Coordinates of C-alpha atoms and ligand atoms in Angstrom, one line a residue:
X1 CA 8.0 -4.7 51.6
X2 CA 6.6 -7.5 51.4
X3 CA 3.3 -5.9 50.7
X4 CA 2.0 -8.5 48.0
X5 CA 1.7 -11.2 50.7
X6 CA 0.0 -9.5 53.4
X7 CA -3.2 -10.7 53.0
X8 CA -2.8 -13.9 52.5
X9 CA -0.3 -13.8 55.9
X10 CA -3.7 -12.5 57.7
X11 CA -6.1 -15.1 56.0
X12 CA -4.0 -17.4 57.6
X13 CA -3.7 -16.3 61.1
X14 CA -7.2 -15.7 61.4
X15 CA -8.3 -18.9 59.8
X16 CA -5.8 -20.1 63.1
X17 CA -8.4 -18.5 65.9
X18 CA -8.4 -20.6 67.9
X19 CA -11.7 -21.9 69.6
X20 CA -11.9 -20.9 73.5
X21 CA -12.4 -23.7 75.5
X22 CA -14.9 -22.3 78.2
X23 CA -15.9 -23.8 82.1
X24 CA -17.7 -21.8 85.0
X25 CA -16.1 -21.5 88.1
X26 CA -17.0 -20.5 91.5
X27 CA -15.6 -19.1 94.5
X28 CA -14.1 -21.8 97.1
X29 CA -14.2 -19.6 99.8
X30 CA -15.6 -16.3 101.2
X31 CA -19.5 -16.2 99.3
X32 CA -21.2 -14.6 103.1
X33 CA -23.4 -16.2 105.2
X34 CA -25.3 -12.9 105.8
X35 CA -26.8 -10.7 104.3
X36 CA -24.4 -7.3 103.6
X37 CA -24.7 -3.4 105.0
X38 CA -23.3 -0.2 103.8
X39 CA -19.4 -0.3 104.2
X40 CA -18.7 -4.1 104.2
X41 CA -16.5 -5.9 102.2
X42 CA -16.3 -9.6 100.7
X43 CA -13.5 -12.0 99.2
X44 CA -14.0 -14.3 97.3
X45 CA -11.3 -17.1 96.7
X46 CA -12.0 -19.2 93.4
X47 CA -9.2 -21.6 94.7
X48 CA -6.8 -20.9 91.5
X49 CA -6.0 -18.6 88.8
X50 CA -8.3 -17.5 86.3
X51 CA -9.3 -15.5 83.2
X52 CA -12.3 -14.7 82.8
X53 CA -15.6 -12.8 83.4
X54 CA -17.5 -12.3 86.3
X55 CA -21.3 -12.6 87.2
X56 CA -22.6 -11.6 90.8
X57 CA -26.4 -12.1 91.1
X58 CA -27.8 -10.1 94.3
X59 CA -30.9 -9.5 95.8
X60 CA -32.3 -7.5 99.1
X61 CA -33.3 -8.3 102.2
X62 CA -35.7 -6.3 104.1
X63 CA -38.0 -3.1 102.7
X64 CA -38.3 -2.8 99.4
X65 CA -34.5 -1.2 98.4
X66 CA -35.4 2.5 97.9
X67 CA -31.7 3.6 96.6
X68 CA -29.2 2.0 94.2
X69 CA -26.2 -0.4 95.0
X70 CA -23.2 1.0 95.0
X71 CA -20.4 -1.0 94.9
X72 CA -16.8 -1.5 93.8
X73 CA -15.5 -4.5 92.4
X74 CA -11.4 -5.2 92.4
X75 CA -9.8 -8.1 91.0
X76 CA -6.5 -9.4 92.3
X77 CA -3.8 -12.2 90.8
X78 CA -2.5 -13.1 94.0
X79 CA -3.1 -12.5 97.9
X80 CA -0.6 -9.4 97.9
X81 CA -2.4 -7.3 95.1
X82 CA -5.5 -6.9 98.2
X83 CA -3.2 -5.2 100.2
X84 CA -2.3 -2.7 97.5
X85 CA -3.2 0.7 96.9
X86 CA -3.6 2.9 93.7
X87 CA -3.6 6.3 96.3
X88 CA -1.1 8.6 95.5
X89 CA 0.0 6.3 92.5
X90 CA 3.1 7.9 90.3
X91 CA 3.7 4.6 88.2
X92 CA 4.5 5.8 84.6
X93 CA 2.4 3.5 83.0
X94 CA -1.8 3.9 82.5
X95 CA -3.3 2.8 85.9
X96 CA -6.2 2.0 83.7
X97 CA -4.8 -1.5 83.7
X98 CA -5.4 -1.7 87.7
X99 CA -8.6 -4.8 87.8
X100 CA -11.1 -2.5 89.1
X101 CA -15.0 -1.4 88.3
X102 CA -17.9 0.2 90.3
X103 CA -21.6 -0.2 89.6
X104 CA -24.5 1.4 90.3
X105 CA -27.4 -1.1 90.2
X106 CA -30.9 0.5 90.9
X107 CA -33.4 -3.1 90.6
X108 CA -33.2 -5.7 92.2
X109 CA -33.2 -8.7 92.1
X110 CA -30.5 -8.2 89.1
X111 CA -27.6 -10.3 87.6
X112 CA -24.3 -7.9 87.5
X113 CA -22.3 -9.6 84.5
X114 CA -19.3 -7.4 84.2
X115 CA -18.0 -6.9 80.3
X116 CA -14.4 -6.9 80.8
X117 CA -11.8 -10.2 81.0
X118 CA -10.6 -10.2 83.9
X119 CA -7.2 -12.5 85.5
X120 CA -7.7 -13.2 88.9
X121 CA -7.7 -15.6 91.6
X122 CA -9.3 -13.7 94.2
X123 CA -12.7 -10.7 94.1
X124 CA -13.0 -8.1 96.4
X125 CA -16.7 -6.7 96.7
X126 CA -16.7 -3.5 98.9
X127 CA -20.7 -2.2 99.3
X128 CA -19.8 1.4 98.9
X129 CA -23.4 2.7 99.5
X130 CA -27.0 1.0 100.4
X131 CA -29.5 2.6 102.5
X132 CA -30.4 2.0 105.7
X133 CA -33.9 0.2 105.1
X134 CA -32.3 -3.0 103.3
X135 CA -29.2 -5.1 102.9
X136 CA -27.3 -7.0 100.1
X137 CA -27.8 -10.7 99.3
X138 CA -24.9 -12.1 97.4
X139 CA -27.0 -15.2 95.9
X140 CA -23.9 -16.3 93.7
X141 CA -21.1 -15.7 92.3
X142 CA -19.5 -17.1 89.0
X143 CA -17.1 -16.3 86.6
X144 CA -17.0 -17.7 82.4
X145 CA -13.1 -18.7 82.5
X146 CA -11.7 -18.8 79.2
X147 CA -8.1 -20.7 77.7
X148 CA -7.2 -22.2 73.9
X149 CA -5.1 -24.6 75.6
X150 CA -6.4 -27.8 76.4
X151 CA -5.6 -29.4 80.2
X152 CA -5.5 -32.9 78.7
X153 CA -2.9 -32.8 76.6
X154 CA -0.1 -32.4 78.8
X155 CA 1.5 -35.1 80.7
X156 CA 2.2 -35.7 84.3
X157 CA 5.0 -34.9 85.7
X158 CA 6.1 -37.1 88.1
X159 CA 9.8 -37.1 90.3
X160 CA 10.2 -34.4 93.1
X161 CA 7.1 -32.8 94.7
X162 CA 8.9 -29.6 94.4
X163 CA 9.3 -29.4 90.7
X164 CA 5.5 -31.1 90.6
X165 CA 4.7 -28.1 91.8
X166 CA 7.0 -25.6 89.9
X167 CA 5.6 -27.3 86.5
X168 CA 1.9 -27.3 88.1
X169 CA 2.5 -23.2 88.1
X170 CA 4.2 -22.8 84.9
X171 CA 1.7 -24.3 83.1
X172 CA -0.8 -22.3 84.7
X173 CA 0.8 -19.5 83.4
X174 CA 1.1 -20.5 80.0
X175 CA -2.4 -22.1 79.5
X176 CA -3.7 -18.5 80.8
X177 CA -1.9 -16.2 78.8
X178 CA -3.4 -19.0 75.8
X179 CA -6.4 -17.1 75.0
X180 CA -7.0 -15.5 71.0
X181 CA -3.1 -15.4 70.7
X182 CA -0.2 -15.8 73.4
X183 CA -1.0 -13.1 75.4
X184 CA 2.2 -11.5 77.2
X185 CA -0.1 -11.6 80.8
X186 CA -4.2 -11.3 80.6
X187 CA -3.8 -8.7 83.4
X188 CA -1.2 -6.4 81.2
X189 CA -0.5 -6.0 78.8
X190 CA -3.1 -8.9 77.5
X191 CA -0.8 -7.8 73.8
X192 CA 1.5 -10.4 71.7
X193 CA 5.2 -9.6 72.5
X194 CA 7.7 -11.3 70.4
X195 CA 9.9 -11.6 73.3
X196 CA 7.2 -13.6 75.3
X197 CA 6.0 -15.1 72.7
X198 CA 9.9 -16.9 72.0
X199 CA 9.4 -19.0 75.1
X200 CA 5.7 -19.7 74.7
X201 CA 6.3 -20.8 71.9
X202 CA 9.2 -23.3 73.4
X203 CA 7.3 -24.1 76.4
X204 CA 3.9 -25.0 74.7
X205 CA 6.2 -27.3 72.4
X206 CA 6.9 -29.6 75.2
X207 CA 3.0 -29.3 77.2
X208 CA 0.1 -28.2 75.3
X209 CA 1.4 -28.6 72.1
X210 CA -1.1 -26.1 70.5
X211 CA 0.9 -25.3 67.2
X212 CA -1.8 -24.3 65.6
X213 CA -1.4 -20.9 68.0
X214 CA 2.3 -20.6 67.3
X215 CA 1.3 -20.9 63.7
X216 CA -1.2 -18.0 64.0
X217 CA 1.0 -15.6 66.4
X218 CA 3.9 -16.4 63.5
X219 CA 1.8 -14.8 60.6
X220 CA 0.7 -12.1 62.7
X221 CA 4.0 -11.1 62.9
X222 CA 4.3 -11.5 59.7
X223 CA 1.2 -9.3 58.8
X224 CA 2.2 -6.7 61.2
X225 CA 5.7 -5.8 59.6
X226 CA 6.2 -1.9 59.1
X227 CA 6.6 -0.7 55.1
X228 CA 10.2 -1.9 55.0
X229 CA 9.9 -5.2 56.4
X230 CA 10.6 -4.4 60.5
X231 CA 8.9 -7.0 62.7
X232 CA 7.4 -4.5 65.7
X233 CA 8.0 -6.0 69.0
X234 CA 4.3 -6.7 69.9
X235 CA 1.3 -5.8 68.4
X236 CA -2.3 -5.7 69.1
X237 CA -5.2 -7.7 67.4
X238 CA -8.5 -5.1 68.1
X239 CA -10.3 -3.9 66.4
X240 CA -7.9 -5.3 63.5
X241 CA -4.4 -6.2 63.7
X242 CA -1.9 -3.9 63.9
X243 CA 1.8 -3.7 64.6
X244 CA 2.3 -1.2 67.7
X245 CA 5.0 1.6 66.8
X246 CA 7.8 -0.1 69.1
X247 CA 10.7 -1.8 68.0
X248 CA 13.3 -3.2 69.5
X249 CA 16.3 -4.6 68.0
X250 CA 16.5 -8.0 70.0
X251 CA 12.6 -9.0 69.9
X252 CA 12.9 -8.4 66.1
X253 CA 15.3 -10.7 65.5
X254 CA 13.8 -13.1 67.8
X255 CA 11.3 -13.7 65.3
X256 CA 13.8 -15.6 63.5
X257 CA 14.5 -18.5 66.3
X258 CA 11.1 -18.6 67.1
X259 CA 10.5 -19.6 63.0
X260 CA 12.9 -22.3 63.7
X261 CA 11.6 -23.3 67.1
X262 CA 8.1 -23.7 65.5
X263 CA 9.2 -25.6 62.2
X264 CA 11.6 -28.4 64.2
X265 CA 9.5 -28.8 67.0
X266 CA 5.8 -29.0 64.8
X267 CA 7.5 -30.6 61.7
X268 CA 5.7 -27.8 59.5
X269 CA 8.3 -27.1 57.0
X270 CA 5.5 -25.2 54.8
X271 CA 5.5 -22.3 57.1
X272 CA 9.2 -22.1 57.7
X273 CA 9.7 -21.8 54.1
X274 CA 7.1 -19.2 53.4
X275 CA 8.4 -16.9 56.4
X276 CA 11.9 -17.3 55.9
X277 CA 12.5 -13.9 53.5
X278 CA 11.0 -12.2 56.2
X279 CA 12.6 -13.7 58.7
X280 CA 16.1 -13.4 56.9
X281 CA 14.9 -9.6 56.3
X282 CA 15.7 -9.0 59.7
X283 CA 19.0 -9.8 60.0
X284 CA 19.2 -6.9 56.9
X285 CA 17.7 -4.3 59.1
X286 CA 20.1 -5.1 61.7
X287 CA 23.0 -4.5 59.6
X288 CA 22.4 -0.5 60.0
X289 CA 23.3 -0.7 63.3
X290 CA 26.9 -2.4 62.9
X291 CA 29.9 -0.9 62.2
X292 CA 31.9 -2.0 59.3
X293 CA 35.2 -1.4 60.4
X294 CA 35.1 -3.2 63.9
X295 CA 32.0 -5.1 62.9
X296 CA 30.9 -4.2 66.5
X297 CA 27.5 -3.0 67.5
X298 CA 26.8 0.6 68.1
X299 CA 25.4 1.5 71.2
X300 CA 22.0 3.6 71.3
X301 CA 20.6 6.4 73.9
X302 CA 16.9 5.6 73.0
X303 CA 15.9 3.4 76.4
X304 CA 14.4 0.2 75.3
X305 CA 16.1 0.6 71.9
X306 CA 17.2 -3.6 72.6
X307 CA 15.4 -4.9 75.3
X308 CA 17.3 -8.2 77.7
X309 CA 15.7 -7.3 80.5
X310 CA 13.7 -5.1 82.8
X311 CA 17.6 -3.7 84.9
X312 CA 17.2 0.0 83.5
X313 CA 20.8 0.5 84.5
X314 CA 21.6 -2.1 81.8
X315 CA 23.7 -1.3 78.8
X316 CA 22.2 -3.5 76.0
X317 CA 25.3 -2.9 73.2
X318 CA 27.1 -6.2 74.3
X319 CA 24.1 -8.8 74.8
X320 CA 22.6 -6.9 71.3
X321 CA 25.6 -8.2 69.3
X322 CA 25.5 -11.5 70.9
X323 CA 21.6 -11.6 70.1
X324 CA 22.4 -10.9 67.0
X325 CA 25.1 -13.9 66.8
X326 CA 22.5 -15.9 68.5
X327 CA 20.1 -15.4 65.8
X328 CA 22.1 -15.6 62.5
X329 CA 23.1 -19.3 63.8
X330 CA 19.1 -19.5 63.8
X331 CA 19.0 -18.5 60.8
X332 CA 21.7 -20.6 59.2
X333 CA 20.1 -23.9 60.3
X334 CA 17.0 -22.6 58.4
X335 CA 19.3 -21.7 55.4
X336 CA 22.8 -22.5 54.7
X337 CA 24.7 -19.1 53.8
X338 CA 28.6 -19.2 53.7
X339 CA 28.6 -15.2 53.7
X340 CA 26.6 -15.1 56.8
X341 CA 28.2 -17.5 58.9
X342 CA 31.7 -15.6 58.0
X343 CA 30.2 -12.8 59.6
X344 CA 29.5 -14.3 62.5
X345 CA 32.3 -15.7 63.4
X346 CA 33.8 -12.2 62.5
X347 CA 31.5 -10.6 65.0
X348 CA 32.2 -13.3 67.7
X349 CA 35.7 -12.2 67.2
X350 CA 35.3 -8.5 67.3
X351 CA 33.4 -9.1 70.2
X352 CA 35.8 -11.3 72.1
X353 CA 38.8 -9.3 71.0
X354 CA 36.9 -5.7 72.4
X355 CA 34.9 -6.5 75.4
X356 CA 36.4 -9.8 77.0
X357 CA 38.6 -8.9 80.2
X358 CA 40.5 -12.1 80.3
X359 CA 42.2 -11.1 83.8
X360 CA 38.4 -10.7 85.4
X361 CA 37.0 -13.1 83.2
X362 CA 34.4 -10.6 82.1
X363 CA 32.4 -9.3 79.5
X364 CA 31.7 -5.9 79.6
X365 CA 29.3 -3.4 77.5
X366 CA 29.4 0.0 76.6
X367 CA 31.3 3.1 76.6
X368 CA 31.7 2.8 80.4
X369 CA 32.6 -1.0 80.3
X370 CA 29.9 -1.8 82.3
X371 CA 29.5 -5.5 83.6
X372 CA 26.5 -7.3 84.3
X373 CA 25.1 -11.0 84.3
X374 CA 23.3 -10.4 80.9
X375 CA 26.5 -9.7 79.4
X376 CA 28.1 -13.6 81.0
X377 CA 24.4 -14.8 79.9
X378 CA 24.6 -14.0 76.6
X379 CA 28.1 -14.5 76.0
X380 CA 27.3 -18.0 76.4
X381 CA 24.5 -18.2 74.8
X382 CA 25.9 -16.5 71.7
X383 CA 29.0 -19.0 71.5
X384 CA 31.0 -15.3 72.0
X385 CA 32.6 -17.1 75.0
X386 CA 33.9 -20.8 74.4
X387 CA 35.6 -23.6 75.9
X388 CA 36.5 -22.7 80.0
X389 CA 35.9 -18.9 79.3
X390 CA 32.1 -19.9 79.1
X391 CA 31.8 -21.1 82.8
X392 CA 34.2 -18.6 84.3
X393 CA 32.3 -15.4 83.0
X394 CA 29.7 -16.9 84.9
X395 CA 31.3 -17.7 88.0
X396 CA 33.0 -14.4 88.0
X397 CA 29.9 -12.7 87.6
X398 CA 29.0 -14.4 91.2
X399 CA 31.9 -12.8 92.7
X400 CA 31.2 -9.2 91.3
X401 CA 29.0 -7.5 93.6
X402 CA 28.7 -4.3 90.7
X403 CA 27.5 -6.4 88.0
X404 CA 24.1 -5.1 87.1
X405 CA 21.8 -8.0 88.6
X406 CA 18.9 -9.6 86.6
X407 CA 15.6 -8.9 87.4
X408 CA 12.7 -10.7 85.3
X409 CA 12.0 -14.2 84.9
X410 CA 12.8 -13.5 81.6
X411 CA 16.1 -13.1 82.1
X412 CA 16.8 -15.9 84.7
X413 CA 15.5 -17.9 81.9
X414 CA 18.6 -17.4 80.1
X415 CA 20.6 -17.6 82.9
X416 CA 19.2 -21.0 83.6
X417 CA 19.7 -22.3 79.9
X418 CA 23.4 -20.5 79.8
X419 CA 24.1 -22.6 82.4
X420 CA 23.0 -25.8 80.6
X421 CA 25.2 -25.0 78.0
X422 CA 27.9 -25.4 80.1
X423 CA 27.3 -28.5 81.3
X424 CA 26.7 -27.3 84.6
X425 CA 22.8 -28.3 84.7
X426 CA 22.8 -29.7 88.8
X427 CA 23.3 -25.7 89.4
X428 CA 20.7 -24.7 86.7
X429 CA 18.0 -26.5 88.5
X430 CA 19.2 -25.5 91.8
X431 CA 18.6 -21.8 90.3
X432 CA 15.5 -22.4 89.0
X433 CA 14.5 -24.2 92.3
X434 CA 15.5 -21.2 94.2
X435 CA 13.8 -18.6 92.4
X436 CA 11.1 -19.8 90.8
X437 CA 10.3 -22.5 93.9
X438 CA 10.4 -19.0 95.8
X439 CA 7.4 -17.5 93.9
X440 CA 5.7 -20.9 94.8
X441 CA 6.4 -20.3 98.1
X442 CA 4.8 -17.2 98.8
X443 CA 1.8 -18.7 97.1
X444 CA 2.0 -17.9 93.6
X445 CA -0.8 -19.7 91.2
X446 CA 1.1 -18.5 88.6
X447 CA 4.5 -16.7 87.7
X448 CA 4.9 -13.0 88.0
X449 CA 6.0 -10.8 85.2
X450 CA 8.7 -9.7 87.9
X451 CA 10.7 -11.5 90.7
X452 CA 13.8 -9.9 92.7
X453 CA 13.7 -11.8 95.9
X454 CA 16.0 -9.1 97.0
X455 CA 13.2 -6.6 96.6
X456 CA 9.7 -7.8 96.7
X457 CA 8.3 -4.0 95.6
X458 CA 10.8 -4.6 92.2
X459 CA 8.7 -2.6 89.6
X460 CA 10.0 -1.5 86.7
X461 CA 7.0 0.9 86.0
X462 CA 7.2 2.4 88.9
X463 CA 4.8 1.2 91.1
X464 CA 4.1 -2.8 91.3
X465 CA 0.0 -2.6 91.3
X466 CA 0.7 -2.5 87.6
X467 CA 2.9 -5.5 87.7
X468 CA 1.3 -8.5 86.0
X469 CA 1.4 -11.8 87.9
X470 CA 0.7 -14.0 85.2
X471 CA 3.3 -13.4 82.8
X472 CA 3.8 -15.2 79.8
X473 CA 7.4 -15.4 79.7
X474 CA 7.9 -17.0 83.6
X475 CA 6.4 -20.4 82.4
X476 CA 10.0 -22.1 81.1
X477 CA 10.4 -24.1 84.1
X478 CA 7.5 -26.6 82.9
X479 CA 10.2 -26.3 79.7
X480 CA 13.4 -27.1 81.6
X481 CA 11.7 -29.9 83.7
X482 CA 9.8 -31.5 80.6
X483 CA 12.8 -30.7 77.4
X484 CA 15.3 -33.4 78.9
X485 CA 17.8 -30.0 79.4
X486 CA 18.5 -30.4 82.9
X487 CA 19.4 -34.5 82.2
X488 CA 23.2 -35.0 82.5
X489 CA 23.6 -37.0 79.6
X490 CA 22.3 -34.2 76.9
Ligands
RAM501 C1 6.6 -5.4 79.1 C2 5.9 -6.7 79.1 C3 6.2 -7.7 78.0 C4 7.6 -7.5 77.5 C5 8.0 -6.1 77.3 C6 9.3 -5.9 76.7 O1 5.8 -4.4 78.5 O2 6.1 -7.2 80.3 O3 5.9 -9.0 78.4 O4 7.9 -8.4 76.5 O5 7.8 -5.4 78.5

């Protein structure tokens, strides 16, 4: 499907690459003052988050050196990544992502320029092995950093220090996962993730304004479809672009808000209109998994078959149909469709009339009914719940110590917005003060991928040294404090 226009979808996102805008940067703190044996270690502090790559030029002090440098070089987002460990690691996904090298450097006086991008704030040097007769000069140390976003175009903030500072850090975030494409974190997985790319997209509408990358990440998308039309959830743009083999029913629908997002917010009607079959073709796919008796959702084993967020106790089948809701309205402000908008208010109905729990207020999911704070979320978010049942599924999801909680950013994005939408926007900035001001608190440069304050070793891969703490989708509070949102006249 959709076959005849693929190359013309590709000229155009590449003829979008965006120029990287490039500065060098030094460490603000650690370079040594001495010259280093066998066994010691260095940090160096460039002061703020980075990506980039890294040059260390050394040279020897004492006889001439008659064996190689040995060294190791780790890379770390934040302070708390120094402390941590890849022994006995049993995360389940590749630990290849973990910032490390070691090099072997045999002449010197020599210029180590490492090949890989790194993200980092902070480099830990550890000389592994000299020999006795001479010792390590660390002459300097400077790293190429590398964004498509562009500092000056943004604004300043200006009100309470506190949300200064929250927007300082989301913008961080976003302007460093602005590289080729919106990169989901440039730690991991350094890939374009619908999902991610959703509130990038949002966020960079009221800072950076770079439409130009929304543009290109849209017809990438576009490119990337499967044979009949299925936009993947993220995909991967080396050697050539190519949609990765995971789906998810949420993130493919999501491509049809983030269409409209793009075309209100950059005025490009042009693109909207050329993208809209596909976009439209998605709702199509999605139709497999209703049922046309109850027009209810089916629920689906396969983990990760919707995504919401990273809770892997979640049941997805009651935010999926009001994703779904969420993005046929989408859809029907980009095309007016009397059939479809009869089917959703049929689904909003089915839903309402099979999951609601009007004595607890609730919505619940799945075969076993479960109830979690996605399910209020989305219910909201959807229009599933209206008038006073909006607010009360989420107040009673306060006072329901079982509901599944919410773990990413990602997800207290929604519960921020959700909460907007019911007029109760004093309590959505108190939430977003609360969690993400906490993340600024313990120091953060820049958003993690993953935040449970009530467990600070929250991975969902098992082990957090592979958690990313630069993550694309944690950068909406620049977007709630910049949008108008949180104002209590809108
Ligand atoms: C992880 C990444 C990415 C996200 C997916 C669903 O692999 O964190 O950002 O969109 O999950």
């Amino acid at each position: 499907m959709f076959e005849e226009k693929k190359a013309e979808w590709l000229r155009i996102a590449e003829s979008l690459k965006p120029q990287l805008r490039r500065e060098t940067v030094r460490p603000m703190a650690g370079m040594p003052d001495h010259a280093l044996a066998e066994n010691e270690s260095v940090i160096l502090d460039f002061g703020n988050h980075f990506v980039g790559r890294l040059t260390l030029k050394l040279s020897s002090q004492g006889s001439h050196p008659d064996a190689p440098v040995w060294l190791a070089v780790r890379f770390c987002e934040n302070a708390r990544e120094l402390n941590e460990t890849l022994d006995g690691y049993a995360g389940w996904i590749s630990k290849g992502w973990v910032q490390q090298e070691q090099a072997h450097i045999d002449v010197l006086p020599a210029a180590l320029a490492l090949p890989r991008r790194y993200a980092f704030r902070f480099v830990k040097i550890d000389v592994l092995a000299l020999s006795s007769k001479y010792r390590l000069v660390l002459e300097d140390a400077f790293a190429e950093a590398v964004t498509a976003a562009d500092d000056s175009a943004v604004s300043k903030l200006t009100g309470d220090e506190r949300d200064i500072a929250m927007d300082r850090v989301a913008l961080r975030t976003l302007r460093n996962c602005m590289q080729d494409f919106f990169e989901d974190g440039p730690k991991r997985d350094r890939r374009l993730w619908l999902g991610d790319l959703r509130l990038q997209a949002l966020t960079n509408s009221v800072t950076y304004r770079n439409f130009d990358l929304v543009r290109r990440c849209l017809y990438l998308f576009a490119y990337a479809a499967d044979g009949e039309g299925r936009i993947p959830a993220c995909l991967f743009t080396e050697p050539q672009v190519e949609g990765d083999d995971t789906y998810m029913f949420d993130y493919s629908l999501f491509f049809i808000p983030t269409l409209l997002q793009y075309a209100d917010a950059s005025a490009d009607r042009e693109t909207a209109r050329d993208l809209l079959p596909l976009a439209l073709h998605q709702l199509m796919l999605a139709e497999k998994q209703f049922d046309p008796e109850t027009q209810l959702i089916r629920d689906c084993e396969r983990l990760g078959w919707c995504f919401v967020d990273w809770a892997l106790a979640l049941n997805k089948q009651f935010c999926a149909q009001a994703i779904w809701i969420y993005c046929a309205e989408a859809a029907l402000q980009l095309k007016a469709d009397p059939a479809l908008e009869e089917r959703i208010a049929l689904r909003r109905e089915a839903a309402r009339k099979h999951w609601y729990d009007p004595e607890r207020h609730l919505f619940l999911s799945g075969a076993q009914r479960q109830v979690s704070w996605a399910s209020q979320v989305w219910a909201v978010l959807s229009g599933i719940a209206e008038g006073t049942d909006a607010a009360a599924c989420l107040d009673a999801a306060a006072l329901c110590p079982d509901a599944v909680p919410m773990v990413t950013p990602y997800m207290m994005h929604h519960y921020a917005e959700a909460l907007c939408r019911v007029g109760r926007k004093a309590q959505a900035l108190k939430v977003i003060r609360d969690y993400w001001g906490a993340m600024v608190d313990q120091g953060a440069d820049t958003y993690w991928e993953l935040f449970n304050p009530a467990d600070p070793d929250e991975s969902p891969y098992g082990s957090r040294v592979v958690n990313s703490y630069c993550h694309a989708w944690s950068c909406t509070p620049a977007w709630f404090l910049r949008s108008g949102i949180l104002e209590e006249n809108t």
